[in-house]
Tab-separated table of C-alpha atoms in Angstrom:
chain	number	residue	atom	x	y	z
A	13	MET	CA	30.674	33.820	-7.277
A	14	PRO	CA	29.454	30.840	-5.163
A	15	VAL	CA	28.714	27.609	-7.017
A	16	VAL	CA	25.020	27.681	-6.076
A	17	SER	CA	24.637	31.220	-7.430
A	18	ARG	CA	26.230	30.133	-10.686
A	19	LEU	CA	23.830	27.234	-10.961
A	20	GLU	CA	20.848	29.475	-10.341
A	21	SER	CA	21.817	31.641	-13.300
A	22	LEU	CA	21.620	28.696	-15.712
A	23	PRO	CA	18.555	27.952	-17.872
A	24	VAL	CA	16.009	25.578	-16.380
A	25	GLU	CA	16.542	22.993	-19.123
A	26	LEU	CA	20.271	22.886	-18.413
A	27	LEU	CA	19.624	22.505	-14.679
A	28	HIS	CA	17.487	19.458	-15.393
A	29	ASP	CA	20.292	17.961	-17.493
A	30	ILE	CA	22.790	18.589	-14.683
A	31	HIS	CA	20.458	16.926	-12.202
A	32	LEU	CA	20.130	13.867	-14.438
A	33	LEU	CA	23.891	13.563	-14.786
A	34	ALA	CA	24.650	14.215	-11.116
A	35	LEU	CA	21.841	12.014	-9.741
A	36	ASN	CA	22.306	13.861	-6.455
A	37	HIS	CA	19.167	13.836	-4.318
A	38	ALA	CA	20.508	16.789	-2.279
A	39	LEU	CA	20.837	19.155	-5.245
A	40	PRO	CA	17.229	20.460	-5.078
A	41	CYS	CA	17.823	21.366	-1.416
A	42	SER	CA	20.804	23.595	-2.223
A	43	SER	CA	18.667	26.726	-2.525
A	44	LYS	CA	15.058	27.863	-2.689
A	45	HIS	CA	15.401	28.604	-6.393
A	46	LEU	CA	16.706	25.129	-7.234
A	47	TYR	CA	14.040	23.560	-5.057
A	48	GLN	CA	11.294	25.328	-7.008
A	49	VAL	CA	12.906	24.428	-10.343
A	50	PHE	CA	12.960	20.724	-9.570
A	51	LYS	CA	9.639	20.755	-7.729
A	52	TRP	CA	7.849	21.968	-10.844
A	53	ALA	CA	9.725	19.729	-13.270
A	54	THR	CA	7.635	17.948	-15.883
A	55	PRO	CA	6.524	14.361	-15.224
A	56	THR	CA	8.880	13.204	-17.989
A	57	CYS	CA	11.884	14.893	-16.332
A	58	ILE	CA	11.035	13.310	-12.995
A	59	ALA	CA	10.520	9.909	-14.627
A	60	GLN	CA	13.912	10.173	-16.365
A	61	TYR	CA	15.598	10.953	-13.046
A	62	ILE	CA	13.942	7.945	-11.393
A	63	VAL	CA	14.932	5.628	-14.251
A	64	PHE	CA	18.562	6.731	-13.996
A	65	ARG	CA	18.525	6.390	-10.198
A	66	THR	CA	17.236	2.824	-10.398
A	67	ASN	CA	20.075	1.888	-12.746
A	68	TYR	CA	17.763	0.752	-15.542
A	69	PRO	CA	18.272	-1.239	-17.813
A	70	LYS	CA	20.816	-3.135	-15.687
A	71	GLU	CA	18.014	-3.788	-13.219
A	72	ASP	CA	14.793	-5.418	-14.415
A	73	GLU	CA	11.457	-3.634	-14.800
A	74	SER	CA	10.026	-5.140	-11.617
A	75	TYR	CA	12.825	-3.619	-9.515
A	76	THR	CA	12.652	-0.291	-11.365
A	77	ILE	CA	8.896	0.133	-10.918
A	78	THR	CA	8.939	-1.023	-7.282
A	79	LYS	CA	11.688	1.452	-6.442
A	80	ALA	CA	10.074	4.239	-8.485
A	81	LEU	CA	6.830	3.915	-6.530
A	82	ARG	CA	8.687	4.688	-3.298
A	83	TYR	CA	9.442	8.240	-4.427
A	84	PRO	CA	6.911	10.749	-3.016
A	85	VAL	CA	7.043	12.646	-6.341
A	86	CYS	CA	5.923	9.523	-8.197
A	87	ASN	CA	2.265	10.378	-8.765
A	88	GLN	CA	-0.065	9.174	-11.501
A	89	ASN	CA	1.367	11.507	-14.160
A	90	VAL	CA	4.952	10.511	-13.327
A	91	ILE	CA	4.251	6.772	-13.365
A	92	GLU	CA	2.529	7.113	-16.746
A	93	ALA	CA	5.584	8.993	-18.069
A	94	LEU	CA	7.787	6.246	-16.620
A	95	PHE	CA	5.814	3.580	-18.459
A	96	ARG	CA	6.252	5.512	-21.704
A	97	LEU	CA	10.012	5.717	-21.165
A	98	LEU	CA	10.193	1.988	-20.528
A	99	SER	CA	7.838	1.276	-23.463
A	100	PHE	CA	5.920	-0.675	-20.863
A	101	GLY	CA	3.004	-2.755	-22.096
A	102	LYS	CA	3.850	-2.406	-25.794
A	103	VAL	CA	6.081	-5.437	-26.217
A	104	GLN	CA	5.311	-7.192	-22.957
A	105	GLN	CA	6.059	-10.907	-22.905
A	106	GLN	CA	5.154	-11.600	-19.284
A	107	THR	CA	3.471	-9.953	-16.333
A	108	VAL	CA	5.729	-7.691	-14.297
A	109	LYS	CA	5.161	-7.810	-10.546
A	110	CYS	CA	5.866	-4.921	-8.196
A	111	LYS	CA	5.349	-4.041	-4.544
A	112	LEU	CA	2.990	-1.362	-3.283
A	113	PRO	CA	4.893	1.332	-1.366
A	114	LYS	CA	4.103	1.919	2.298
A	115	ARG	CA	4.013	5.686	1.748
A	116	LEU	CA	0.601	5.426	0.053
A	117	PHE	CA	-1.040	4.082	3.204
A	118	ARG	CA	1.000	5.559	6.053
A	119	ASN	CA	-1.148	8.671	6.637
A	120	LEU	CA	-4.558	7.328	5.677
A	121	LYS	CA	-7.711	8.926	7.000
A	122	SER	CA	-11.182	7.427	7.083
A	123	GLU	CA	-13.354	7.697	3.985
A	124	SER	CA	-15.350	10.454	5.720
A	125	GLY	CA	-12.169	12.338	6.670
A	126	VAL	CA	-10.390	14.841	4.460
A	127	GLN	CA	-7.290	13.516	2.751
A	128	GLN	CA	-4.654	16.232	2.711
A	129	ASP	CA	-2.680	16.968	-0.454
A	130	ASN	CA	-4.801	14.561	-2.481
A	131	GLY	CA	-3.694	11.827	-0.116
A	132	ASP	CA	-6.353	9.271	-1.069
A	133	PRO	CA	-4.387	6.468	-2.762
A	134	LEU	CA	-7.399	4.958	-4.549
A	135	PRO	CA	-7.104	6.875	-7.871
A	136	PHE	CA	-3.400	6.052	-8.077
A	137	LEU	CA	-4.017	2.397	-7.212
A	138	ARG	CA	-6.722	2.125	-9.869
A	139	CYS	CA	-4.230	3.502	-12.392
A	140	LEU	CA	-1.634	0.892	-11.398
A	141	TYR	CA	-4.002	-2.063	-11.485
A	142	ALA	CA	-5.472	-0.929	-14.818
A	143	THR	CA	-2.028	-0.960	-16.467
A	144	PRO	CA	-1.716	-3.934	-18.855
A	145	GLY	CA	1.133	-6.255	-17.955
A	146	LEU	CA	1.577	-4.841	-14.437
A	147	SER	CA	0.683	-6.872	-11.352
A	148	PRO	CA	1.095	-4.950	-8.071
A	149	ASP	CA	1.164	-7.260	-5.055
A	150	PRO	CA	-1.713	-6.260	-2.706
A	151	ASN	CA	-0.039	-8.266	0.088
A	152	SER	CA	3.240	-6.340	-0.038
A	153	HIS	CA	5.024	-5.863	3.297
A	154	GLN	CA	2.913	-8.534	5.045
A	155	GLY	CA	-0.421	-7.003	4.117
A	156	TYR	CA	0.495	-3.467	5.207
A	157	ALA	CA	-1.973	-1.826	2.802
A	158	LEU	CA	-5.041	-3.723	4.038
A	159	SER	CA	-4.048	-3.369	7.694
A	160	ARG	CA	-3.698	0.409	7.358
A	161	ALA	CA	-6.964	0.657	5.430
A	162	VAL	CA	-8.817	-1.223	8.178
A	163	HIS	CA	-7.088	0.821	10.884
A	164	ALA	CA	-8.258	4.019	9.142
A	165	ARG	CA	-11.745	2.580	8.513
A	166	HIS	CA	-11.444	3.444	4.831
A	167	GLY	CA	-14.267	1.304	3.446
A	168	PRO	CA	-13.773	1.841	-0.319
A	169	LEU	CA	-10.044	1.142	-0.044
A	170	ILE	CA	-10.657	-2.024	1.994
A	171	GLN	CA	-13.073	-3.317	-0.629
A	172	PHE	CA	-10.730	-2.408	-3.490
A	173	LEU	CA	-7.773	-4.223	-1.921
A	174	LEU	CA	-9.876	-7.309	-1.221
A	175	ASP	CA	-11.066	-7.284	-4.836
A	176	GLN	CA	-7.420	-7.270	-5.942
A	177	GLY	CA	-6.639	-10.337	-3.849
A	178	ALA	CA	-5.431	-8.856	-0.553
A	179	SER	CA	-5.336	-11.555	2.128
A	180	PRO	CA	-6.555	-10.655	5.649
A	181	SER	CA	-4.400	-13.481	7.043
A	182	CYS	CA	-1.180	-11.630	6.157
A	183	GLY	CA	0.735	-10.171	9.075
A	184	TYR	CA	-0.779	-12.721	11.477
A	185	GLY	CA	-4.283	-11.430	10.738
A	186	LEU	CA	-3.512	-7.884	11.877
A	187	SER	CA	-6.295	-6.384	9.770
A	188	VAL	CA	-8.856	-8.645	11.479
A	189	MET	CA	-7.441	-7.708	14.887
A	190	PHE	CA	-7.918	-4.019	14.075
A	191	ALA	CA	-11.523	-4.697	13.060
A	192	ILE	CA	-12.142	-6.584	16.320
A	193	LYS	CA	-10.711	-3.722	18.384
A	194	GLN	CA	-13.027	-1.363	16.511
A	195	LYS	CA	-15.908	-3.691	17.461
A	196	ASP	CA	-17.015	-3.782	13.830
A	197	LEU	CA	-18.738	-7.118	13.304
A	198	CYS	CA	-19.631	-6.414	9.666
A	199	LEU	CA	-15.994	-5.724	8.830
A	200	VAL	CA	-14.759	-8.792	10.731
A	201	ARG	CA	-17.238	-10.952	8.859
A	202	MET	CA	-16.262	-9.412	5.503
A	203	LEU	CA	-12.540	-9.993	6.089
A	204	ILE	CA	-12.953	-13.600	7.201
A	205	GLU	CA	-15.271	-14.451	4.318
A	206	ALA	CA	-12.879	-12.782	1.861
A	207	GLU	CA	-10.021	-14.896	3.225
A	208	GLU	CA	-12.062	-18.060	2.741
A	209	LYS	CA	-12.699	-17.201	-0.900
A	210	SER	CA	-9.059	-16.362	-1.602
A	211	SER	CA	-7.733	-19.508	0.107
A	212	GLY	CA	-9.171	-21.868	-2.448
A	213	LYS	CA	-12.925	-21.373	-2.262
A	214	GLY	CA	-13.037	-24.459	-0.090
A	215	THR	CA	-14.907	-25.182	3.085
A	216	GLY	CA	-12.411	-27.433	4.814
A	217	LYS	CA	-11.856	-26.949	8.516
A	218	ASN	CA	-8.308	-25.650	8.185
A	219	LYS	CA	-9.299	-23.027	5.644
A	220	GLU	CA	-12.346	-21.945	7.594
A	221	ARG	CA	-10.425	-21.528	10.812
A	222	ARG	CA	-7.297	-19.832	9.556
A	223	LEU	CA	-8.613	-16.532	10.943
A	224	SER	CA	-11.451	-17.924	13.056
A	225	ASN	CA	-9.360	-19.141	15.961
A	226	ASN	CA	-8.985	-18.794	19.705
A	227	THR	CA	-6.600	-15.864	19.361
A	228	MET	CA	-9.275	-13.801	17.622
A	229	LEU	CA	-11.987	-14.977	20.000
A	230	THR	CA	-9.871	-14.117	23.045
A	231	LEU	CA	-9.195	-10.659	21.630
A	232	ALA	CA	-12.918	-10.108	21.094
A	233	LEU	CA	-13.639	-11.130	24.686
A	234	ARG	CA	-10.940	-8.839	26.065
A	235	CYS	CA	-12.269	-5.931	23.992
A	236	ASP	CA	-15.791	-6.669	25.237
A	237	ALA	CA	-16.905	-7.061	21.620
A	238	ARG	CA	-19.704	-9.427	22.547
A	239	ASP	CA	-21.375	-9.642	19.148
A	240	ILE	CA	-18.042	-10.577	17.563
A	241	ALA	CA	-17.347	-13.151	20.282
A	242	GLU	CA	-20.788	-14.622	19.668
A	243	TYR	CA	-20.054	-14.728	15.933
A	244	PHE	CA	-16.875	-16.730	16.543
A	245	THR	CA	-18.528	-19.166	18.950
A	246	ARG	CA	-21.917	-19.696	17.325
A	247	GLU	CA	-21.282	-19.210	13.610
A	248	ARG	CA	-17.643	-20.270	13.423
A	249	GLY	CA	-17.836	-22.987	16.064
A	250	ILE	CA	-14.840	-21.805	18.087
A	251	VAL	CA	-14.717	-23.089	21.662
A	252	PRO	CA	-13.103	-20.530	23.997
A	253	GLU	CA	-10.108	-21.634	26.021
A	254	LEU	CA	-10.498	-21.761	29.793
A	255	LYS	CA	-7.454	-19.669	30.759
A	256	PRO	CA	-8.480	-16.456	28.936
A	257	LEU	CA	-12.015	-16.796	30.318
A	258	LEU	CA	-10.676	-17.032	33.874
A	259	GLU	CA	-8.414	-14.021	33.300
A	260	ILE	CA	-11.271	-11.935	31.921
A	261	GLY	CA	-13.664	-13.078	34.646
A	262	GLY	CA	-11.146	-12.195	37.347
A	263	ARG	CA	-10.919	-8.523	36.433
């Protein structure tokens, strides 16, 4: 009898134990039956597998949680089970930082669009940020989360990330560039004002002009976003450079 057939004849509980001992990510793909068994595993079983895969407790909690969040199966129920396994938040001496996974934001749709397979990351993010002792970094991967949220025009997610301290200046101001290309003055203004608040609540020239610079103004001119260009020149006091103006005028 083939090995896979023998495995399929075993009780589900024993299969889960074998999976935990083997730590082989390819095992669920061995057959349709095994795939279904592991697909419908309890959140606790999945959390145990992730903990073993991350080599906890040799690795610290920050590494374990960051790596756990990368797994597509790591939803809200699984992460809560993971916290229970780690006794997270019960005897917590210091805040544990972790990175937000790119997978949550890769296939974002606008707030008016339909998120497939419960793809809206907001409920999961609220769960993470509400966890005592856990501090997810909203600027992970050079501000990938905010940039993708702006690109998808997902208003509630943009506001949530800004409230958690996401910086529009990360990734060379990519989120602001997306907003300029969308010709969305309100969003550009919101991002720049949010950056000013997060950079020390000061009004010094350097802080004010971190995102309000000639690069952004030139992009607005090239995109024919006239209201945004006017915002940069009149309200932000940016003087356009001559070379980009000549290039745009020569088209």
